[in-house]
Structures are given as C-alpha cells and as structure tokens.
Short mmCIF file of C-alpha atoms in Angstrom, two decimals:
data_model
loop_
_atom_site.label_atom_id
_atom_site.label_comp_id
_atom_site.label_asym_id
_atom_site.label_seq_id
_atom_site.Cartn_x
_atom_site.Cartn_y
_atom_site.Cartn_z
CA UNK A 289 -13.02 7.81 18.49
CA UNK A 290 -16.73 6.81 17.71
CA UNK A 291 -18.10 7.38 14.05
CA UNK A 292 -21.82 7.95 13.32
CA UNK A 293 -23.10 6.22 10.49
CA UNK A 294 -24.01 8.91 8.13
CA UNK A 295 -21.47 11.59 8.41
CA UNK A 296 -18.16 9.19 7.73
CA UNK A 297 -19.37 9.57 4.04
CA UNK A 298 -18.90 12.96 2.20
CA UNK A 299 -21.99 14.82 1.19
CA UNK A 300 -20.47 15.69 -1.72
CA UNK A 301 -19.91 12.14 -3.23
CA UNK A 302 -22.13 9.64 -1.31
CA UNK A 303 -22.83 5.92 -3.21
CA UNK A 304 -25.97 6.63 -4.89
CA UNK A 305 -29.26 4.37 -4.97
CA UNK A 306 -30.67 4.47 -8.15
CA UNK A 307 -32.03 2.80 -10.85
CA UNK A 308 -29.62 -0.12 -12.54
CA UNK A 309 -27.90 1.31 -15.60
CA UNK A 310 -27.84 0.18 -19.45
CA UNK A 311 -25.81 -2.80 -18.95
CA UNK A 312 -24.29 -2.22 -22.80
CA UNK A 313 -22.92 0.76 -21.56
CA UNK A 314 -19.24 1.07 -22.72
CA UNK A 315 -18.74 3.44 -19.74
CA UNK A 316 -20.02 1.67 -16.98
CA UNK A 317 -17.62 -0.48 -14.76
CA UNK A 318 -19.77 -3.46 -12.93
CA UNK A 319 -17.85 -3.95 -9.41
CA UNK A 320 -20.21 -6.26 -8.24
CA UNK A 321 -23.86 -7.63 -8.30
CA UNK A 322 -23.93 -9.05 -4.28
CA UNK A 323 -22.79 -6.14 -2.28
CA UNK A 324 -24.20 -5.91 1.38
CA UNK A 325 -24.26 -3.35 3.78
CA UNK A 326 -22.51 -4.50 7.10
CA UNK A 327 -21.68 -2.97 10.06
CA UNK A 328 -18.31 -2.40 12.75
CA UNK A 329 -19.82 -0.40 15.56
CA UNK A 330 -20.45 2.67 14.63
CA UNK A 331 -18.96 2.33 11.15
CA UNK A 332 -21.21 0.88 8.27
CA UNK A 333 -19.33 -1.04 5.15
CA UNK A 334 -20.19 -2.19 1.61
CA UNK A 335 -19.18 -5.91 1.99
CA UNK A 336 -18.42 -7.46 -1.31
CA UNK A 337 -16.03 -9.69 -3.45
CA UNK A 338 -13.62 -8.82 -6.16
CA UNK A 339 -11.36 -10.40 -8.48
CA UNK A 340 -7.29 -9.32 -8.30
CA UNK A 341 -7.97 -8.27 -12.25
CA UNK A 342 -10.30 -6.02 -11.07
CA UNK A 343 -8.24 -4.69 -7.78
CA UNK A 344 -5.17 -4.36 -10.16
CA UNK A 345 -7.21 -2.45 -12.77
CA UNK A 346 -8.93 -0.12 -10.01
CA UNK A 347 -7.62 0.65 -6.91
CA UNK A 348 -4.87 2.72 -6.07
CA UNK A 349 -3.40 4.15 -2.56
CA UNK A 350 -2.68 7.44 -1.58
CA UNK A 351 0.53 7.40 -0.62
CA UNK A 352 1.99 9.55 3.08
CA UNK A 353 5.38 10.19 1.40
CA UNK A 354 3.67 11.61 -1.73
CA UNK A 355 0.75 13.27 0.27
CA UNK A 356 1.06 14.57 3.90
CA UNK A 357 -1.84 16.11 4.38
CA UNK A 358 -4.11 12.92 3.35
CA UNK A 359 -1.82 9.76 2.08
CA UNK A 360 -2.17 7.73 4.84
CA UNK A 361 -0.56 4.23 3.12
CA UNK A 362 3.81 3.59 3.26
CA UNK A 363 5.81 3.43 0.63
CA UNK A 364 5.91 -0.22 -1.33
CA UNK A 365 8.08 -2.86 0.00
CA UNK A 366 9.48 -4.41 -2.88
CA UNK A 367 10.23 -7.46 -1.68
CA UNK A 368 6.55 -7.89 -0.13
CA UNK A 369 4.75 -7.58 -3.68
CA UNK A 370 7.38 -9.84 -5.30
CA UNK A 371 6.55 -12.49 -2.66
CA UNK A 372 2.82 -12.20 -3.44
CA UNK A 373 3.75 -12.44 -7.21
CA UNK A 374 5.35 -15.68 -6.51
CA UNK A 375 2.68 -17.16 -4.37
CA UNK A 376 -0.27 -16.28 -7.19
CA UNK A 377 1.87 -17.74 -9.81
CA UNK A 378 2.25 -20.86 -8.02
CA UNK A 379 -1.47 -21.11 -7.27
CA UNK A 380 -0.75 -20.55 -3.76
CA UNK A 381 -3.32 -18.70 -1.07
CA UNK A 382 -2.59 -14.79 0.06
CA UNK A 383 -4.66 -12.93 2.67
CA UNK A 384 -8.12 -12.80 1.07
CA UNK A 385 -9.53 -9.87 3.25
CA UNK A 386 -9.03 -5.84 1.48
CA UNK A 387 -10.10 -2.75 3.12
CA UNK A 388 -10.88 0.14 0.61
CA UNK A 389 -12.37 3.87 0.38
CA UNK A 390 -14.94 4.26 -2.89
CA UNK A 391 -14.23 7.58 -3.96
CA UNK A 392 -15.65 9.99 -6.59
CA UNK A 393 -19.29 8.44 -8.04
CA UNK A 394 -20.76 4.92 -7.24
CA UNK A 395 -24.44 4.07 -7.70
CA UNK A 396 -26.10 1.16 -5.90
CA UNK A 397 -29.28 -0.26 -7.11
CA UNK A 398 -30.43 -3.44 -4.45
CA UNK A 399 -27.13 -5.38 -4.68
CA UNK A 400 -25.57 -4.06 -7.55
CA UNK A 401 -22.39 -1.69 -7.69
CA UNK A 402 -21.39 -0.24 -10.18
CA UNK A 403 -19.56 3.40 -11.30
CA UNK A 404 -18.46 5.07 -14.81
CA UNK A 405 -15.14 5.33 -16.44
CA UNK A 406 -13.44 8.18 -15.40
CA UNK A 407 -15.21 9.46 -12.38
CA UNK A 408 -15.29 6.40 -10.04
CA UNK A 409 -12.14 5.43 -7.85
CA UNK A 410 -10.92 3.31 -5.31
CA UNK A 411 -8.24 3.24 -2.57
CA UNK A 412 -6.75 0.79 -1.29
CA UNK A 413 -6.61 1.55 2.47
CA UNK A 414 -5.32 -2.40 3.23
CA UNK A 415 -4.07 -4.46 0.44
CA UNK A 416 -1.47 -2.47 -2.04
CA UNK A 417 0.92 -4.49 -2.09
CA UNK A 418 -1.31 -7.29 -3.36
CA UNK A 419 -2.91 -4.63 -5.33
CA UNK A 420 0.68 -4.05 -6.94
CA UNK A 421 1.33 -7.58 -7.56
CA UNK A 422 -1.67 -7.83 -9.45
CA UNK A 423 -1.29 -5.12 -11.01
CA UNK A 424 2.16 -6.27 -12.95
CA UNK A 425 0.81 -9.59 -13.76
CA UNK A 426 -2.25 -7.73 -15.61
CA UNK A 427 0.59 -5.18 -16.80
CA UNK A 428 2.87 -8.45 -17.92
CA UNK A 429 -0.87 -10.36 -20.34
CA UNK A 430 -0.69 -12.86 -17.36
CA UNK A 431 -4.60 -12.18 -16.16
CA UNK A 432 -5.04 -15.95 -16.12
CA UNK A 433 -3.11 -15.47 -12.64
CA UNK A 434 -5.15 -12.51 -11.29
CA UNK A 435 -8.67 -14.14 -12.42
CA UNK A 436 -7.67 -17.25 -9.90
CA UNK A 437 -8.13 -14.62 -6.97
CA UNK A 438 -11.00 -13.07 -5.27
CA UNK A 439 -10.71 -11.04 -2.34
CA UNK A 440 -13.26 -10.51 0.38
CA UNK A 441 -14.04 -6.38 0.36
CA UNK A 442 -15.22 -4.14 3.21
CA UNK A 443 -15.49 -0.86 1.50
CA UNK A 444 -15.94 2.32 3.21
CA UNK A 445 -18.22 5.31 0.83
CA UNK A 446 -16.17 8.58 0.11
CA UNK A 447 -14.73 8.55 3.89
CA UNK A 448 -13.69 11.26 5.64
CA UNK A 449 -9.74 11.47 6.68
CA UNK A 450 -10.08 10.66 10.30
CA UNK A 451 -11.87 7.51 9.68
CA UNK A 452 -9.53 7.05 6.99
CA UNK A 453 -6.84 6.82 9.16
CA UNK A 454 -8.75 5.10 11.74
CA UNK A 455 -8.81 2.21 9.33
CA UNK A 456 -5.42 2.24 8.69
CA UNK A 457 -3.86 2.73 12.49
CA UNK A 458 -6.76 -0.32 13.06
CA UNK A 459 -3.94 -2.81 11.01
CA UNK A 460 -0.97 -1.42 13.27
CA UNK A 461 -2.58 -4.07 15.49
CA UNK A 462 -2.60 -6.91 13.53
CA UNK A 463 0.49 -5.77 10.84
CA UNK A 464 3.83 -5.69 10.66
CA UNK A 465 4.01 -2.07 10.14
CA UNK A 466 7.31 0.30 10.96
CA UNK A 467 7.69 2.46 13.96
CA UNK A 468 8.39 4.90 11.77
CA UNK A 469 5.54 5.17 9.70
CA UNK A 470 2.97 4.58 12.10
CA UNK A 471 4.41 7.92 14.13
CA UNK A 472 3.35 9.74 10.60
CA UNK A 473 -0.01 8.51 10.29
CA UNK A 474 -0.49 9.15 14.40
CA UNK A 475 0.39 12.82 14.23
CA UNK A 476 -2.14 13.48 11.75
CA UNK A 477 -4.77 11.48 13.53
CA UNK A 478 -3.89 13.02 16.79
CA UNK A 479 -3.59 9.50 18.33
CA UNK A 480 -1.32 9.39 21.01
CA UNK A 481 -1.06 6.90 23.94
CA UNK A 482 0.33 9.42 26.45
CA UNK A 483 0.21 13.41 26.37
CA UNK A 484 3.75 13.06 26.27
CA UNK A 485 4.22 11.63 23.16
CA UNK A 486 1.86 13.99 21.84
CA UNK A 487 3.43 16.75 23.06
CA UNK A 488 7.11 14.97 21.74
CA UNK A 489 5.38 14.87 18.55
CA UNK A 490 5.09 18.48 18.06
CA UNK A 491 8.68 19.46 19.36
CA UNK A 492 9.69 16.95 16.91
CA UNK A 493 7.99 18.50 14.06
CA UNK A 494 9.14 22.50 15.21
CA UNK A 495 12.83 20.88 14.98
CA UNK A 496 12.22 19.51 11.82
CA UNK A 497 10.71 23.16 10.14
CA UNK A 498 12.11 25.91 12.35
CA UNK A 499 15.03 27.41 10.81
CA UNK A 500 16.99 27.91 13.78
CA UNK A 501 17.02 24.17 14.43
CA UNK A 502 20.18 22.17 13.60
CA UNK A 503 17.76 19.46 12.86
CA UNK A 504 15.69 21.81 10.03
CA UNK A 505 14.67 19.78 6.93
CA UNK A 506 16.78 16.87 8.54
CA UNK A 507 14.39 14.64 10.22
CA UNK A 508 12.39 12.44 8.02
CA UNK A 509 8.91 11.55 8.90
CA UNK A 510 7.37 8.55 7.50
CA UNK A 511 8.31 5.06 6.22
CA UNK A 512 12.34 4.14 5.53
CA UNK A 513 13.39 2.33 2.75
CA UNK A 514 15.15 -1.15 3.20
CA UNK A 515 17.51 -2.41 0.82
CA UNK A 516 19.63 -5.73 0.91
CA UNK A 517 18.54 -9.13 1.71
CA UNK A 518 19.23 -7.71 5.70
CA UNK A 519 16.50 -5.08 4.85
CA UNK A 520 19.11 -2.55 6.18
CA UNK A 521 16.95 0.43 6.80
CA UNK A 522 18.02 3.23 4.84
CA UNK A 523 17.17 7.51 5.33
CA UNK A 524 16.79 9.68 2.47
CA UNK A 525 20.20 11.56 1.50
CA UNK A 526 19.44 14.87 3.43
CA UNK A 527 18.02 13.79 6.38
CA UNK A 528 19.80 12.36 9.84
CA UNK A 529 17.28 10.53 11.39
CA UNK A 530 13.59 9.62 11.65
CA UNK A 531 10.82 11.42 13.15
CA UNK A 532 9.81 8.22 15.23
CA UNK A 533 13.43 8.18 16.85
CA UNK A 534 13.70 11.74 17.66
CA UNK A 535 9.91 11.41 19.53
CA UNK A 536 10.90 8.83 21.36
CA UNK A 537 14.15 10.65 22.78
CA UNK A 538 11.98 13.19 24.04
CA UNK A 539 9.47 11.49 25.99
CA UNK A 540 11.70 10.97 28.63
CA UNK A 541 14.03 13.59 28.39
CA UNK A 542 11.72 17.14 27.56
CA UNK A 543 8.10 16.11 27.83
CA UNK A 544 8.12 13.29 30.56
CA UNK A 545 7.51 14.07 34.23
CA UNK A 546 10.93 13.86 35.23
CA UNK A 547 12.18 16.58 32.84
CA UNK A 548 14.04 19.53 34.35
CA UNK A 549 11.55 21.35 31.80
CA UNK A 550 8.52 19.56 32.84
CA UNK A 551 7.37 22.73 34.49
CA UNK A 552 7.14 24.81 31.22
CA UNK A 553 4.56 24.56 28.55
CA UNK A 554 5.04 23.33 25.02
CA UNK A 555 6.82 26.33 23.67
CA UNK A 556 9.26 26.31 26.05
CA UNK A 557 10.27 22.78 25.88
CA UNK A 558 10.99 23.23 22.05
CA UNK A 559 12.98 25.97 22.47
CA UNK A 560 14.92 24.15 25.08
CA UNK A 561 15.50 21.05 22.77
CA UNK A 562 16.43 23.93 19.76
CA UNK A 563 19.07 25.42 22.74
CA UNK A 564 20.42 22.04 23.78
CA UNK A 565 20.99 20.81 19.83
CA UNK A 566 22.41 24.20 19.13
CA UNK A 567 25.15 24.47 21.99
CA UNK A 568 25.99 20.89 21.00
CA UNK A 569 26.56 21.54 17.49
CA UNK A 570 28.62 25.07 18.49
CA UNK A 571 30.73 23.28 20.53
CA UNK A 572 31.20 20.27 18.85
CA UNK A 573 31.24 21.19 14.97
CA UNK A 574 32.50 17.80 13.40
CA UNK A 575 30.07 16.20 15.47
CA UNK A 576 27.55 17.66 12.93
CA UNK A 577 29.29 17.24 10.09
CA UNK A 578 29.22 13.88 7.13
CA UNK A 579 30.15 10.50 10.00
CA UNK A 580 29.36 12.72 12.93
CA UNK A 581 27.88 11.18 15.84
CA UNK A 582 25.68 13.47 17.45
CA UNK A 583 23.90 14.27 14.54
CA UNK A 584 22.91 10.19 14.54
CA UNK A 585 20.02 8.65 16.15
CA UNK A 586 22.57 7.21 18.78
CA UNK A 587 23.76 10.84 19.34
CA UNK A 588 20.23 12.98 19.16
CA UNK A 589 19.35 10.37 22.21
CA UNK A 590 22.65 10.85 24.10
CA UNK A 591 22.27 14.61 23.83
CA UNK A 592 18.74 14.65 25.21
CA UNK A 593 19.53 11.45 27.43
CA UNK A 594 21.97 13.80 29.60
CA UNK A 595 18.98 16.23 30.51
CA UNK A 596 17.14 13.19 31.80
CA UNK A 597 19.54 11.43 34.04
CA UNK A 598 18.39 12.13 37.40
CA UNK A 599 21.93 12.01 38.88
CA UNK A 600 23.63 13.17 36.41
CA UNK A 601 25.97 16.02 36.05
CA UNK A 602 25.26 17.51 33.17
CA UNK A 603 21.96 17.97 34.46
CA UNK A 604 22.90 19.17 37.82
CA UNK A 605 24.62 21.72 36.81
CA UNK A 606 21.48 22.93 34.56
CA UNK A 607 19.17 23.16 37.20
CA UNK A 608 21.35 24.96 39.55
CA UNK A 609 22.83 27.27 37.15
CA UNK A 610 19.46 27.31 34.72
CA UNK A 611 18.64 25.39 31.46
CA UNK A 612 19.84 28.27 29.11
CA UNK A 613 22.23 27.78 25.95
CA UNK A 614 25.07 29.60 27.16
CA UNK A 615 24.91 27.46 30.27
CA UNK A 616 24.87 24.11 28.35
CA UNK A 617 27.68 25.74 25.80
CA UNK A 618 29.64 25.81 29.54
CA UNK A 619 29.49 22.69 30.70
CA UNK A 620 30.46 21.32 26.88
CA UNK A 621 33.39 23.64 26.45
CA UNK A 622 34.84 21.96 29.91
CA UNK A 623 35.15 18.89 28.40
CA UNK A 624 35.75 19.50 24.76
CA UNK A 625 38.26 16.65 23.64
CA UNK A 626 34.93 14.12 25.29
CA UNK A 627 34.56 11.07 22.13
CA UNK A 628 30.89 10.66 21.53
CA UNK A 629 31.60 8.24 19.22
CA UNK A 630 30.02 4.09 20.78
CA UNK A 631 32.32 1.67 21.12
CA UNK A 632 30.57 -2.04 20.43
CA UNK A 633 28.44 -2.65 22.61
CA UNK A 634 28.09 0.57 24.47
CA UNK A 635 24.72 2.05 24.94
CA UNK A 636 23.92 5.61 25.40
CA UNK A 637 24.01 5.69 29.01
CA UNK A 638 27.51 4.56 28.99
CA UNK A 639 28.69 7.40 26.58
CA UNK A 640 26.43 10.41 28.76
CA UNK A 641 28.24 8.51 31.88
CA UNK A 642 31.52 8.53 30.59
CA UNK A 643 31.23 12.43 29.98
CA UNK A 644 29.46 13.12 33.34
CA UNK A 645 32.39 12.03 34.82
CA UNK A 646 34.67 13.67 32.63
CA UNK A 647 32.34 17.51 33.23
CA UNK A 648 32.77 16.45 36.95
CA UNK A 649 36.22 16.03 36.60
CA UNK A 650 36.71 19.90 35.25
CA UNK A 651 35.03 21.36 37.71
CA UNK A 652 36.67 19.60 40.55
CA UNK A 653 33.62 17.70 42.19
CA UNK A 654 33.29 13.89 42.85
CA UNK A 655 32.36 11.77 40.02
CA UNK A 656 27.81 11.11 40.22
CA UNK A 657 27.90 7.92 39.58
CA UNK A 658 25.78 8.24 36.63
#
C-alpha cells in the first residue's frame, strides 16, 4: 500500500508551523528543540530524540483488546516490561529506536516541537512496553533511572488508521509478535497474503457474531494472555479458541481450492462451516460441553479437517450425497460412540482417519485409507 505524503496526516489536527511560544509558559510541554523531517518512501517522519521521563510521562497506546475499531497495539506482557525494568536499573542498554503517532495539537517552529497541556498526545505505535517500564519507575520517584535513557523517535503527525496499522504490521517482520494478534490487526487492515485467508477471515468473524453459530461470542480475536514461567497461553473464560486458529482451519478446508465448497461464494461457505459445527454439536452434545473436544482448537480443525481430506470418507459421502446438515448429521449418527478425544501424540489426521474408517465401516464399504 503506497502513502502520499500529505494526506497520511489528518486535516483536522496537522503539526503546525508557527511562531516559537513563551518559553515561561506553564502550559507548554517542550518535546524537543532538533526535530527533522525524514522520509520512508512515501511516508514522511518527525525524527527526533526523547528521554524515557518524557516517553513515560507522554505516550500512551491504544490498545486492540480495549478498541477494535482503532487499537492497533496487544495487550502488555508482563514479564517483557519487568525485564526492561531490570535492565534500566542496572544501567544496561534496551532497543533505542520508538515509533509513535502525535495526536491532537503540535506546533513546529524550525526545529522546535512543542504542544500544550491537555490537548497534545502521543501513541506509542512501537515501544509500550518500554514506555510502561518507564512509566513505573517515574510512578515509583526513581526518574534518576528514566533520565539515563534517550530513545531515537520517528514520529508520524495525526496519522490516519491504515498507515497506522501499516506501521505496526511493519514490526511483525522484525518482532516477536503472536499469531494471534497479528490476525486482529490484519483483518482490519485488509492485509492478507492469499484471498483465502481473507476470505477465512470473514467466515471466521460470521461464526464468531452470528447467532446460529455454535461458535457465537466464543472465538476470541486478538492477543492471549500467558501466565507461568512456561508462558502457557491462556483464552478468556467464555471463549474456546482464537480467531487465528479457527482461520487457519479454514484455509484448507472451506476457502482453499481443494474445498468441496470451493465452487460457492463467500456466503455459502459460511453457512456451510455454521452447518458442519452445528450437526457436530447435535450429534455429539458433550463434545460441546466444559472438557469437550470438539469445541477445542484440536477439535474445530478435526471437524473442518474431514471436509478437506481428499480421500476421505466423510467427505465422499458429502459430495455424492450433497454438503447439507442433515447429510453430515447422517454420516455422524453412524458412528456415534467415535472418541474424538487425542491420544499423545496423535495429530488430527489420525483422529479424522480413525473415524473414516469407522463411517466406512457402518455403511459396509472398504476402509479409504485416509
């Protein structure tokens, strides 16, 4: 996606030129006296430096799990900001490079930045969680630690939310950042790397918000939580698996080329994934219910895995017979004692083989070898 120049900043809020300000002003907050305009392509910057005090004091991020529509940063990582809070109170170096959005009223005058109490803001785009550790050293009287560090600042001026997002998807590359939460920030930057998972990225949300979807307000988009010095990944209460994992069981099995639905349009692959949840849950209740496996990330990708296997039975069966629920409640009521449930070690395929061969068992044909 290419960015002009001028119309990445808001017209509403741009960085003003101006004359400098009373520096006695009580009101005024002096972010630098050396900033520079440079350039990435077809994005232009404010390149300057500031001190942790003053990232701690000023910058914030806007949050995805607090804002949908425009947070674009995950959730903090606890353990990441209390490793930078070690390192700064040993003396020791941290990434030096920030990437933030100036929002609300800035005025520039040559090199000189500066905004007024109360109606200038900054997000942190790259850099919260050493914003946060600065933060609760200034919060703890210990600015003696956050005056030892200055960070290198490319500043974007009251940006737009694609390029805001742009910025942020642009660390995916060079971060450590989950599957999970980069999914969230890529559906509302319509950045996909296949139609596929574009199109796997709106079935995904319809099963999440329609409420004839088993799945309805159960699939949680954005980052997990991680708890434990394992940094076992942990969902919310109510939900039963991530918006990242359910995408990636359709790609292959609803919106990839090999789909027995590849032939119908958008609409009708959702309601197909909606059909084959629903006969699974109506024919195997405690599946669905608290320790049930199919309502697990194993069991969402076993479910949609048997539509995919090209030899399968399961699948067979569909496409002679057609892909309708009361054809796939059918086939699961002939084998309805199957386990889902792994055994260690056992991958999906293994469990949709295992009741492939069972389905082809009850209706007297020759196992598929799937």
């Amino acid at each position: 996606m290419a960015f002009p120049l001028v119309s990445q900043v808001s017209s509403s809020n741009p960085v003003k030129d101006t004359a400098m300000a009373n520096p006695a002003d009580p009101n005024k907050i002096e972010l630098s006296t050396r900033a520079t305009e440079l350039r990435q392509g077809n994005v232009l910057f404010l390149s300057f430096h500031m001190t942790a005090t003053t990232l701690a004091e000023l910058a914030h991020p806007n949050r995805f799990s607090l804002d949908h529509d425009r947070g674009v940063q995950r959730d903090l990582d606890e353990a990441q900001v209390q490793d930078f809070m070690d390192a700064m109170e040993a003396g020791q170096p941290i990434p030096a490079n920030l990437t933030l959005n100036l929002t609300g009223e800035w005025v520039r005058s040559g090199e000189d930045l500066y905004g007024e109490k109360g109606q200038s803001t900054i997000e942190a785009l790259d850099g919260q969680h050493r914003g946060e550790a600065a933060r609760r050293w200034v919060e703890a009287g210990r600015s003696d630690i956050t005056d030892r560090y200055t960070f290198v600042v490319m500043a974007t001026e009251n940006a737009l939310d694609d390029l805001r997002r742009e910025l942020f998807l642009a660390q995916v590359k060079a971060l450590r950042v989950s599957r999970e939460h980069e999914s969230a920030v890529r559906r509302r930057a319509g950045k996909f790397n296949t139609k596929g998972e574009e199109e796997a990225s709106v079935i995904a949300a319809a099963l999440n918000e329609r409420l004839d979807s088993p799945f309805s307000g159960r699939i949680h988009e954005g980052d997990v939580h991680r708890v434990g010095r394992n940094r076992k990944r942990v969902l919310p209460a109510d939900a039963w698996a991530t918006f990242a994992g359910v995408s990636r069981a359709l790609v292959e099995s609803v919106t990839g080329r090999s789909s027995i639905v590849a032939h119908l349009d958008t609409t009708g692959k959702t309601q197909f994934a909606i059909d084959l949840l629903s006969a699974a849950k109506e024919s195997f209740r405690t599946q669905f219910e608290e320790g049930g496996t199919l309502r697990t990330a194993f069991g969402i990708k076993a479910l949609f895995l048997l539509a995919a296997r090209k030899q399968g039975t399961f699948r067979a069966l569909l496409q002679a017979n057609g892909a309708s629920k009361a054809e796939m409640m059918r086939l699961f009521a002939l084998v309805p004692r199957f386990q889902w449930a792994p055994r260690a070690g056992v991958n999906c395929g293994a469990v949709v083989g295992r009741f492939n061969d069972r389905l082809s068992e009850a209706i007297g044909t020759p196992p598929t070898g799937s």
